[in-house]
Short mmCIF file of C-alpha atoms and ligand atoms in Angstrom, two decimals:
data_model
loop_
_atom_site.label_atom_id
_atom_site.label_comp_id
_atom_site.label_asym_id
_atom_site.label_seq_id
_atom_site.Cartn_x
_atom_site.Cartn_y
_atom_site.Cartn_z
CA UNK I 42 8.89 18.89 -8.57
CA UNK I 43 7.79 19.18 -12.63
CA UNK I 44 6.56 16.25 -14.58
CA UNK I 45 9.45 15.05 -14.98
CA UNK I 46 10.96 14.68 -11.47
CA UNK I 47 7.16 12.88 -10.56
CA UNK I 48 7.99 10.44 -13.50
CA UNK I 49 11.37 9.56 -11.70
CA UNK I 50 9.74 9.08 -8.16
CA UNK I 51 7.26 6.95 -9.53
CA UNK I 52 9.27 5.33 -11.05
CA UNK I 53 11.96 4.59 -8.53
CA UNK I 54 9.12 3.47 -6.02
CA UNK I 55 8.12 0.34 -8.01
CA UNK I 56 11.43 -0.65 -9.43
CA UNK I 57 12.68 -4.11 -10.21
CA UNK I 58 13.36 -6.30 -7.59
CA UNK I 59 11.92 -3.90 -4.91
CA UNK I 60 8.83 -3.00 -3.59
CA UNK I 61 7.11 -0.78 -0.41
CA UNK I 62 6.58 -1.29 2.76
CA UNK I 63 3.69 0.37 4.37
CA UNK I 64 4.07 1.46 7.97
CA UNK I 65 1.98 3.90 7.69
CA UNK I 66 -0.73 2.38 10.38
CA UNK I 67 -2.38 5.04 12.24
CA UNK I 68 -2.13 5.41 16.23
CA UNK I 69 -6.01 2.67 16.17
CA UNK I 70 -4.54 0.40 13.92
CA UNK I 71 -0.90 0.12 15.27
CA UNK I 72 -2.78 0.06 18.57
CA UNK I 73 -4.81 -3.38 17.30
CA UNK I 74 -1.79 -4.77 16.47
CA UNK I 75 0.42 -3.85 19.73
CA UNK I 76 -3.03 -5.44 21.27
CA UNK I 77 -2.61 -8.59 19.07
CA UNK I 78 1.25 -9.56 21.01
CA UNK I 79 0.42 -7.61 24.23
CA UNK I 80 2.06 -4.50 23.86
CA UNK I 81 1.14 -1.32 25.27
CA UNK I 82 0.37 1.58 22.30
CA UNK I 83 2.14 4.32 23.46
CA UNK I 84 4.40 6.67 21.25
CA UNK I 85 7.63 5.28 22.54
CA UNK I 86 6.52 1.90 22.14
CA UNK I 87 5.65 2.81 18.22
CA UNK I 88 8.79 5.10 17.69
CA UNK I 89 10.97 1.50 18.88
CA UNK I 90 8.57 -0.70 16.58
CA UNK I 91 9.37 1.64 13.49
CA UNK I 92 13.08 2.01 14.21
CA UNK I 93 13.02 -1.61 14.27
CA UNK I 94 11.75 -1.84 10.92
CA UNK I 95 13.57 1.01 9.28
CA UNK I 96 17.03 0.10 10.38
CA UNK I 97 17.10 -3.25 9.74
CA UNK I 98 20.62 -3.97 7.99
CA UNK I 99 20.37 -4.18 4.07
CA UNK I 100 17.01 -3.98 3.35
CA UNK I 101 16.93 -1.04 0.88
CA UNK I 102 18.12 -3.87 -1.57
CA UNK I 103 14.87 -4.81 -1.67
CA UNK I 104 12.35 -1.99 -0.03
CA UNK I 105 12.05 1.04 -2.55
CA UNK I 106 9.94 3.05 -0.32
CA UNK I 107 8.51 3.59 2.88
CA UNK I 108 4.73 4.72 3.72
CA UNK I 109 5.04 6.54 7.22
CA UNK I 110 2.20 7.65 9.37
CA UNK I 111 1.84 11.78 10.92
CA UNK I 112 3.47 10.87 13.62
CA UNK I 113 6.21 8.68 12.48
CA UNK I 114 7.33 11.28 9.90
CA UNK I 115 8.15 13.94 12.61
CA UNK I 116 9.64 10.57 14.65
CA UNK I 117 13.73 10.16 14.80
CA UNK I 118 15.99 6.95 15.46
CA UNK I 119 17.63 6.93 19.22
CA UNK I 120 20.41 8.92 17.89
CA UNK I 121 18.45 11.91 16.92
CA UNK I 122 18.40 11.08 12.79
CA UNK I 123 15.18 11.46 11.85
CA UNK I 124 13.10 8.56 10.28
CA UNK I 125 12.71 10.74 6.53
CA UNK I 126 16.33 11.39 6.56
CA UNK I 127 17.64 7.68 8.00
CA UNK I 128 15.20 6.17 5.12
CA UNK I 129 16.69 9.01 2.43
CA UNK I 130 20.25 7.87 3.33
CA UNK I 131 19.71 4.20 3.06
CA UNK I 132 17.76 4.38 -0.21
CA UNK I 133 14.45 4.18 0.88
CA UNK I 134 12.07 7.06 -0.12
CA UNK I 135 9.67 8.18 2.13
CA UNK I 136 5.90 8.74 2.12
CA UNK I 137 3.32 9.43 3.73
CA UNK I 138 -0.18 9.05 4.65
CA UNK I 139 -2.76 11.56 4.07
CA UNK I 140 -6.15 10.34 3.98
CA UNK I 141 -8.36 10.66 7.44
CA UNK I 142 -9.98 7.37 6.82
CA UNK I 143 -12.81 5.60 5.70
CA UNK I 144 -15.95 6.80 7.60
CA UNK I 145 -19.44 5.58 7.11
CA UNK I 146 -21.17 7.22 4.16
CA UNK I 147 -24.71 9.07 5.01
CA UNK I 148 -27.54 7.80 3.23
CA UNK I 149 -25.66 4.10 1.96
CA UNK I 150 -25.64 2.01 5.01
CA UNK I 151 -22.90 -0.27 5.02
CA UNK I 152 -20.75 2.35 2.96
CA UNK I 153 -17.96 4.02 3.73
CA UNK I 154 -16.15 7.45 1.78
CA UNK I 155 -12.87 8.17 2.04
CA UNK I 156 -11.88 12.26 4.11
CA UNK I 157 -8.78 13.95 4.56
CA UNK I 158 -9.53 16.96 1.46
CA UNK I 159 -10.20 19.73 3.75
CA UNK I 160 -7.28 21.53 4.13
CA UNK I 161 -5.04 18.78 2.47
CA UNK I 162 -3.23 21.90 0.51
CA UNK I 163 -2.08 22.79 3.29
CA UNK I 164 -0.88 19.74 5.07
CA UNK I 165 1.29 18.73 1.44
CA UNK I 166 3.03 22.00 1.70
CA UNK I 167 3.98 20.84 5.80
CA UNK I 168 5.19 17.43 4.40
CA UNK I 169 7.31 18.30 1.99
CA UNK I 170 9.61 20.45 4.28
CA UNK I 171 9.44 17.25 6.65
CA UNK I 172 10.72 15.32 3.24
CA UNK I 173 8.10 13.18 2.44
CA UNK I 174 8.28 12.74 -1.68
CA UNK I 175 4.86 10.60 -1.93
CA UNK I 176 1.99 10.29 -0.62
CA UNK I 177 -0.91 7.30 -0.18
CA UNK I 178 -4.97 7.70 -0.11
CA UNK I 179 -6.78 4.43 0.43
CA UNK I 180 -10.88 4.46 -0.53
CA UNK I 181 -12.16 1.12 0.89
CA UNK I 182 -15.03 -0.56 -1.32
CA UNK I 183 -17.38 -3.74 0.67
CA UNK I 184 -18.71 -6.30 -0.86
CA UNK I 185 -21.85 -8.44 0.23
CA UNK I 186 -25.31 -9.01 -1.70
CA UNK I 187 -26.34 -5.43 -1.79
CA UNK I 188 -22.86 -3.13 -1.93
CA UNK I 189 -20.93 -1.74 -3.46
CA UNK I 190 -23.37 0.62 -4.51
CA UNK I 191 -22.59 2.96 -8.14
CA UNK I 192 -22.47 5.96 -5.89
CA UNK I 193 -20.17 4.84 -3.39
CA UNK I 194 -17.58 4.00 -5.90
CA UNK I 195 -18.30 7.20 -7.52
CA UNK I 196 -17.56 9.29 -4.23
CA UNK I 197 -14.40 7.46 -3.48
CA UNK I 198 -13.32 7.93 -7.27
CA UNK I 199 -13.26 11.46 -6.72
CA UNK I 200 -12.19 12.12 -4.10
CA UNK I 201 -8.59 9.98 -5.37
CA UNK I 202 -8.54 11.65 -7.80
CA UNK I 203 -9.38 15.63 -6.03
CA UNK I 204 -6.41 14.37 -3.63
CA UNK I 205 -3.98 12.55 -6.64
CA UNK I 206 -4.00 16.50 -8.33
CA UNK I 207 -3.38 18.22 -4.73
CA UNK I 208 -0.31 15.72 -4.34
CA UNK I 209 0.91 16.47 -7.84
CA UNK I 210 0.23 20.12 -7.27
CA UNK I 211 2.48 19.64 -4.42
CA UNK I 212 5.14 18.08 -5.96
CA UNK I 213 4.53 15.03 -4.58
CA UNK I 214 3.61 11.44 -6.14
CA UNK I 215 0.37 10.06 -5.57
CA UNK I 216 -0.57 5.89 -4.15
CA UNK I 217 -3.76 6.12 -5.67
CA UNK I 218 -5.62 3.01 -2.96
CA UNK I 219 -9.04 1.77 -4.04
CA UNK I 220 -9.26 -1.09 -2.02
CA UNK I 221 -11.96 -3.85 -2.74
CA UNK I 222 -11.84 -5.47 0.22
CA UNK I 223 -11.68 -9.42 0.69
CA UNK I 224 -14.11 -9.68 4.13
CA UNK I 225 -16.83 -11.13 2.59
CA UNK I 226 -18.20 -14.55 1.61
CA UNK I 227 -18.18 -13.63 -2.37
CA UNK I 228 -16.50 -15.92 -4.92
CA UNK I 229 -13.40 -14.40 -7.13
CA UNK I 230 -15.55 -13.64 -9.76
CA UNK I 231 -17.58 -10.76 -8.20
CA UNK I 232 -14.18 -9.47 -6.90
CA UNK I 233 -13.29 -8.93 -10.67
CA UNK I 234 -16.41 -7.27 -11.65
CA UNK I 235 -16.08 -5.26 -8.45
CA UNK I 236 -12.66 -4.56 -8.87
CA UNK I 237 -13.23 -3.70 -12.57
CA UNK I 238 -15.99 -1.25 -12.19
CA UNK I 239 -13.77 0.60 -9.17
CA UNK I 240 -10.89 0.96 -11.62
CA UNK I 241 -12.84 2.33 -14.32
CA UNK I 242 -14.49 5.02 -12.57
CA UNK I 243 -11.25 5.88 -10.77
CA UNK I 244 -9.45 5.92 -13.92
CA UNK I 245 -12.60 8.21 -15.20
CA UNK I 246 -12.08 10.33 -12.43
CA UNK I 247 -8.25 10.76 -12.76
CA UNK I 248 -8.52 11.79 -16.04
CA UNK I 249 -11.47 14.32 -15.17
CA UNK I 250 -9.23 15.76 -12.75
CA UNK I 251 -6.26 16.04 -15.10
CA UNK I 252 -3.98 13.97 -12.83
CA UNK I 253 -0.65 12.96 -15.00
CA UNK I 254 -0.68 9.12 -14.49
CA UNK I 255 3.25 8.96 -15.63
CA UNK I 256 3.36 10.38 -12.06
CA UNK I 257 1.71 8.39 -9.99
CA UNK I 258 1.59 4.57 -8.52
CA UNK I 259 -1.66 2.84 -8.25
CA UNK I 260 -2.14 0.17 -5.55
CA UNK I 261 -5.30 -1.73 -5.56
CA UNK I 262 -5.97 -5.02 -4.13
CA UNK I 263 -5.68 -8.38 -5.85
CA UNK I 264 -8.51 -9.95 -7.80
CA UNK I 265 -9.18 -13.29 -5.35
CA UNK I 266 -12.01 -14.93 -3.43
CA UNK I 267 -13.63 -13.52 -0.28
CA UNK I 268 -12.16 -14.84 2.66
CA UNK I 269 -15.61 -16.53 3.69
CA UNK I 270 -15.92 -18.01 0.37
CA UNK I 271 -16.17 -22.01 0.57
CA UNK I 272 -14.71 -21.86 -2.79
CA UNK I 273 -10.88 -20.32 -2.64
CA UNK I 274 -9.29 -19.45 -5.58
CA UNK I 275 -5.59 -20.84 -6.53
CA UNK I 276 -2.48 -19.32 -6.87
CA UNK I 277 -2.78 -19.41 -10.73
CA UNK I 278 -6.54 -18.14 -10.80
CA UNK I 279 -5.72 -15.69 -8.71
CA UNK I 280 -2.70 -14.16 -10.84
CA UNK I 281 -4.42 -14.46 -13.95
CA UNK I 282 -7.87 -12.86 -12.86
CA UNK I 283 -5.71 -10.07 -11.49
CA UNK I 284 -4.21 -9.66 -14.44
CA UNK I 285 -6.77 -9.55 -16.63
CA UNK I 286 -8.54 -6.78 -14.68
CA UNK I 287 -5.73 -4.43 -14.83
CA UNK I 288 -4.91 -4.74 -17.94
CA UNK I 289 -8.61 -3.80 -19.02
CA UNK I 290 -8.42 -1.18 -16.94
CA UNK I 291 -5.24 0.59 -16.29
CA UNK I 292 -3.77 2.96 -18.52
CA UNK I 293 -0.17 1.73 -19.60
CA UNK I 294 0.88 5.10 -18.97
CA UNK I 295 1.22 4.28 -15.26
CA UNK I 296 4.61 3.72 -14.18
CA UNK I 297 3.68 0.39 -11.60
CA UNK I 298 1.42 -1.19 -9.69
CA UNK I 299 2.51 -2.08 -5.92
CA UNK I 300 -0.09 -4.32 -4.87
CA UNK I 301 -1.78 -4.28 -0.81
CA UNK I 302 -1.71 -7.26 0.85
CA UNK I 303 -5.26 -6.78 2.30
CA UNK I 304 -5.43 -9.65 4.85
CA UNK I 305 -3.53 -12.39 2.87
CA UNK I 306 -0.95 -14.52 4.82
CA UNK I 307 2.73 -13.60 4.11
CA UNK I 308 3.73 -16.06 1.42
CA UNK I 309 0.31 -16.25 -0.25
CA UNK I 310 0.60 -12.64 -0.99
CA UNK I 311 4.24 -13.25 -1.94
CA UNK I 312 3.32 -16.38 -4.21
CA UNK I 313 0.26 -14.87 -6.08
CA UNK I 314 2.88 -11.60 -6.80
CA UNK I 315 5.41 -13.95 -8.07
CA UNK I 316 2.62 -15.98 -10.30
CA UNK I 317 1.58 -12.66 -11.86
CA UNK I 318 5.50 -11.61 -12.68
CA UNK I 319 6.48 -15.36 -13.73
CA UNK I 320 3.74 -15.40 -16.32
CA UNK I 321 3.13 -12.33 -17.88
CA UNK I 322 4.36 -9.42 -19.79
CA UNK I 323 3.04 -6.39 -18.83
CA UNK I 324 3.18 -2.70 -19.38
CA UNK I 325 3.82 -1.46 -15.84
CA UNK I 326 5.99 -3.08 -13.45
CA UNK I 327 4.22 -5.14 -10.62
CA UNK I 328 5.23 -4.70 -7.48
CA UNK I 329 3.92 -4.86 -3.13
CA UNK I 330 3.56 -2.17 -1.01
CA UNK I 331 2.24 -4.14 1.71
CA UNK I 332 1.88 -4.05 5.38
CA UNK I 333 0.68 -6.65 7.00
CA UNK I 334 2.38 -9.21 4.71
CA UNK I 335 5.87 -7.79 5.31
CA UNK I 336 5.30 -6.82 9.01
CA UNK I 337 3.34 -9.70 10.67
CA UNK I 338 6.29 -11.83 11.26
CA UNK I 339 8.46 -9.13 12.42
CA UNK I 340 5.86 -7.97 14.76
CA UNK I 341 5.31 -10.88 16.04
CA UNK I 342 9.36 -11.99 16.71
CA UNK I 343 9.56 -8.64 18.62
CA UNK I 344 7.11 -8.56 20.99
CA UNK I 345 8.02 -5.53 22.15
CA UNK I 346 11.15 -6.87 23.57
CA UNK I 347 14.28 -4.65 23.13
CA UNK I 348 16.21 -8.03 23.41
CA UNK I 349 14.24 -9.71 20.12
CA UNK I 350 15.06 -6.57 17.84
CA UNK I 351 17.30 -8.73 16.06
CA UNK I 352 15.17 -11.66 15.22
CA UNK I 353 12.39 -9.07 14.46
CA UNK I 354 14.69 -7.35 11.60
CA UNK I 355 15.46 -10.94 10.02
CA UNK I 356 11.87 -11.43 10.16
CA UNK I 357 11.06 -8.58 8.28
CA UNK I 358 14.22 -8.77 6.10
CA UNK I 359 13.48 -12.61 4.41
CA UNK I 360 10.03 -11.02 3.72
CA UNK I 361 11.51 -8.44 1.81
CA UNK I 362 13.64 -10.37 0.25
CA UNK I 363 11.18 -12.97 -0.59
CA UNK I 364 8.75 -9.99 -2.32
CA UNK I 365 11.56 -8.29 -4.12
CA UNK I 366 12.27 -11.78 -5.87
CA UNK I 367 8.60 -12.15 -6.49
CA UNK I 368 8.45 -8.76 -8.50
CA UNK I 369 11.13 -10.60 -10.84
CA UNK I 370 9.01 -13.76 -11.07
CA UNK I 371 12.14 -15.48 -9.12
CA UNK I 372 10.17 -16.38 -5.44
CA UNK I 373 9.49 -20.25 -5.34
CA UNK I 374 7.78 -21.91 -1.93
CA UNK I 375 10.70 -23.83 -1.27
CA UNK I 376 12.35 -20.61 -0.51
CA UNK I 377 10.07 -20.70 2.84
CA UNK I 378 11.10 -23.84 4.11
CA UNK I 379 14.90 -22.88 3.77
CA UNK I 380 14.49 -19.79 5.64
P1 13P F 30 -1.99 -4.31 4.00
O1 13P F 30 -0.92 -4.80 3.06
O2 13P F 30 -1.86 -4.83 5.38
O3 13P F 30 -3.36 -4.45 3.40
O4 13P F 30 -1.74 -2.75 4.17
C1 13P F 30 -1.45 -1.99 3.06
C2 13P F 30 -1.97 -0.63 3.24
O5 13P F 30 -1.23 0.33 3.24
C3 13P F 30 -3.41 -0.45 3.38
O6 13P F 30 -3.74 0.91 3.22
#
């Protein structure tokens, strides 16, 4: 792929009125959640889950994209199609993880740095014969009295941007992930400056590292108060904090910004996306590529039950929906109650 053809991608991933779903939770993470409705994490227990999700009638209308894990990428639906090529022929690109996770950082207690570069070459070449045409790298940045530390966000700058060239190198599109996280008990303001200072540096570091941003898709988190903050932002504080911060810092050259949902109920994340899109003009387009906000419902309606695959792909399909409007500023509450 030239410049041009990672323009396009990028592009097409965070187009109007669709968004991305991430389902790219590795085999701990899916395993937390099959924990969460009692079912058991085994592969063929994962491989139904994601064929669930994937072939659930229509909703390439409204999901651009799909973020797969190692495993799911070399997966196939029952009859034998496998999940890159069933996604590909519905409209949906597909992606995939790279990153090893976030693993404590020596010396900064507390801290965590981003692996997954060794050998990452390598791997990009393997997933691009599997057709994966994107790929995502999530840094994860804490906040209490003492962290985030300069260094920290340093490290995890470069080493987004070390893997955003590989990817490009590769032919393939880079989700740039610096997630501030929202676990703490710190107000909305301190997520800015946090938030602010990460982007920065990462943008720093993508330019160091020569990465061309017309080809790749940031997602970061949304500027809004710690969950144990007594003092929770609104909708419209939230939206407009957000949007101040990426305006100072991201380049307009990026094509979009697909936001993570990070731990935010389902139409929270949906409303603040919508606020942001209602109000404001902006020079990329805003968009979700979340995971828990488009899968909790879905996950939950399934159970693991072949009989409830059904109401498990209407679950997941209003929440598309429901996003895809937000990225047009169109979502309103109601549109929950009449669902
Ligand atoms: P959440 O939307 O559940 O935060 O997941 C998005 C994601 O891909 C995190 O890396």
């Amino acid at each position: 792929m030239n410049a041009h053809d990672l323009h396009a991608v990028a592009v097409a991933m965070v187009e109007k009125g669709r968004g991305i779903l991430a389902a790219d939770e590795s085999t701990g993470t899916i395993g937390k959640r099959f924990a969460g409705i009692g079912v058991e994490n085994v592969e063929e227990n994962r491989r139904n889950y994601r064929e669930m999700l994937f072939t659930t009638k229509g909703v390439g209308e409204y999901i651009s994209g799909v973020i797969l894990y190692d495993e799911t990428l070399r997966q196939a639906c029952k009859d034998g199609t496998a999940f890159p090529k069933y996604l590909a022929d519905h409209g949906m690109i597909p992606g995939i993880k790279v990153d090893a996770g976030a693993k404590a950082l020596a010396g900064f207690p507390g801290e965590k740095i981003t692996e997954g570069l060794d050998g990452l070459r390598e791997r990009l070449a393997e997933y691009v014969k599997l057709g994966a045409k994107f790929a995502k790298w999530r840094a994860v940045i804490d906040i209490n009295d003492d962290i985030p530390s300069d260094f920290c966000i340093r490290a995890n700058a470069q080493a987004l941007a070390r893997y955003a060239a590989l990817c490009q190198e590769a032919g393939i599109v880079p989700i740039v992930e610096p997630e501030v996280l929202m676990d703490g008990a710190h107000d909305i303001a301190r997520c800015e400056a946090v938030t602010g200072e990460t982007l920065s540096q990462v943008f720093r570091e993508l330019h160091n590292h020569r990465v061309f941003l017309e080809g790749m898709v940031l997602k970061p988190n949304m500027v809004i108060s710690g969950k144990k903050c007594p003092q929770q932002a609104g909708v419209e504080e939230v939206a407009e904090a957000t949007v101040r911060c990426l305006t100072r810092y991201v380049p307009s050259a990026v094509p979009g910004i697909a936001f993570l949902s990070g731990g935010q109920s389902d139409a929270v994340a949906t409303a603040h996306l919508n606020a942001m899109n209602a109000a404001f003009e902006l020079p990329w387009q805003l968009s979700f590529s979340y995971g828990r906000a488009l899968q909790a419902p879905a996950l939950k309606a399934w159970g693991g039950k072949a009989g409830n695959i059904e109401t498990g792909q209407r679950a997941l399909a209003l929440r598309a929906r429901l996003n895809g409007l937000a990225t047009l500023g169109e979502y309103s509450a109601d549109m929950e109650k009449a669902a």
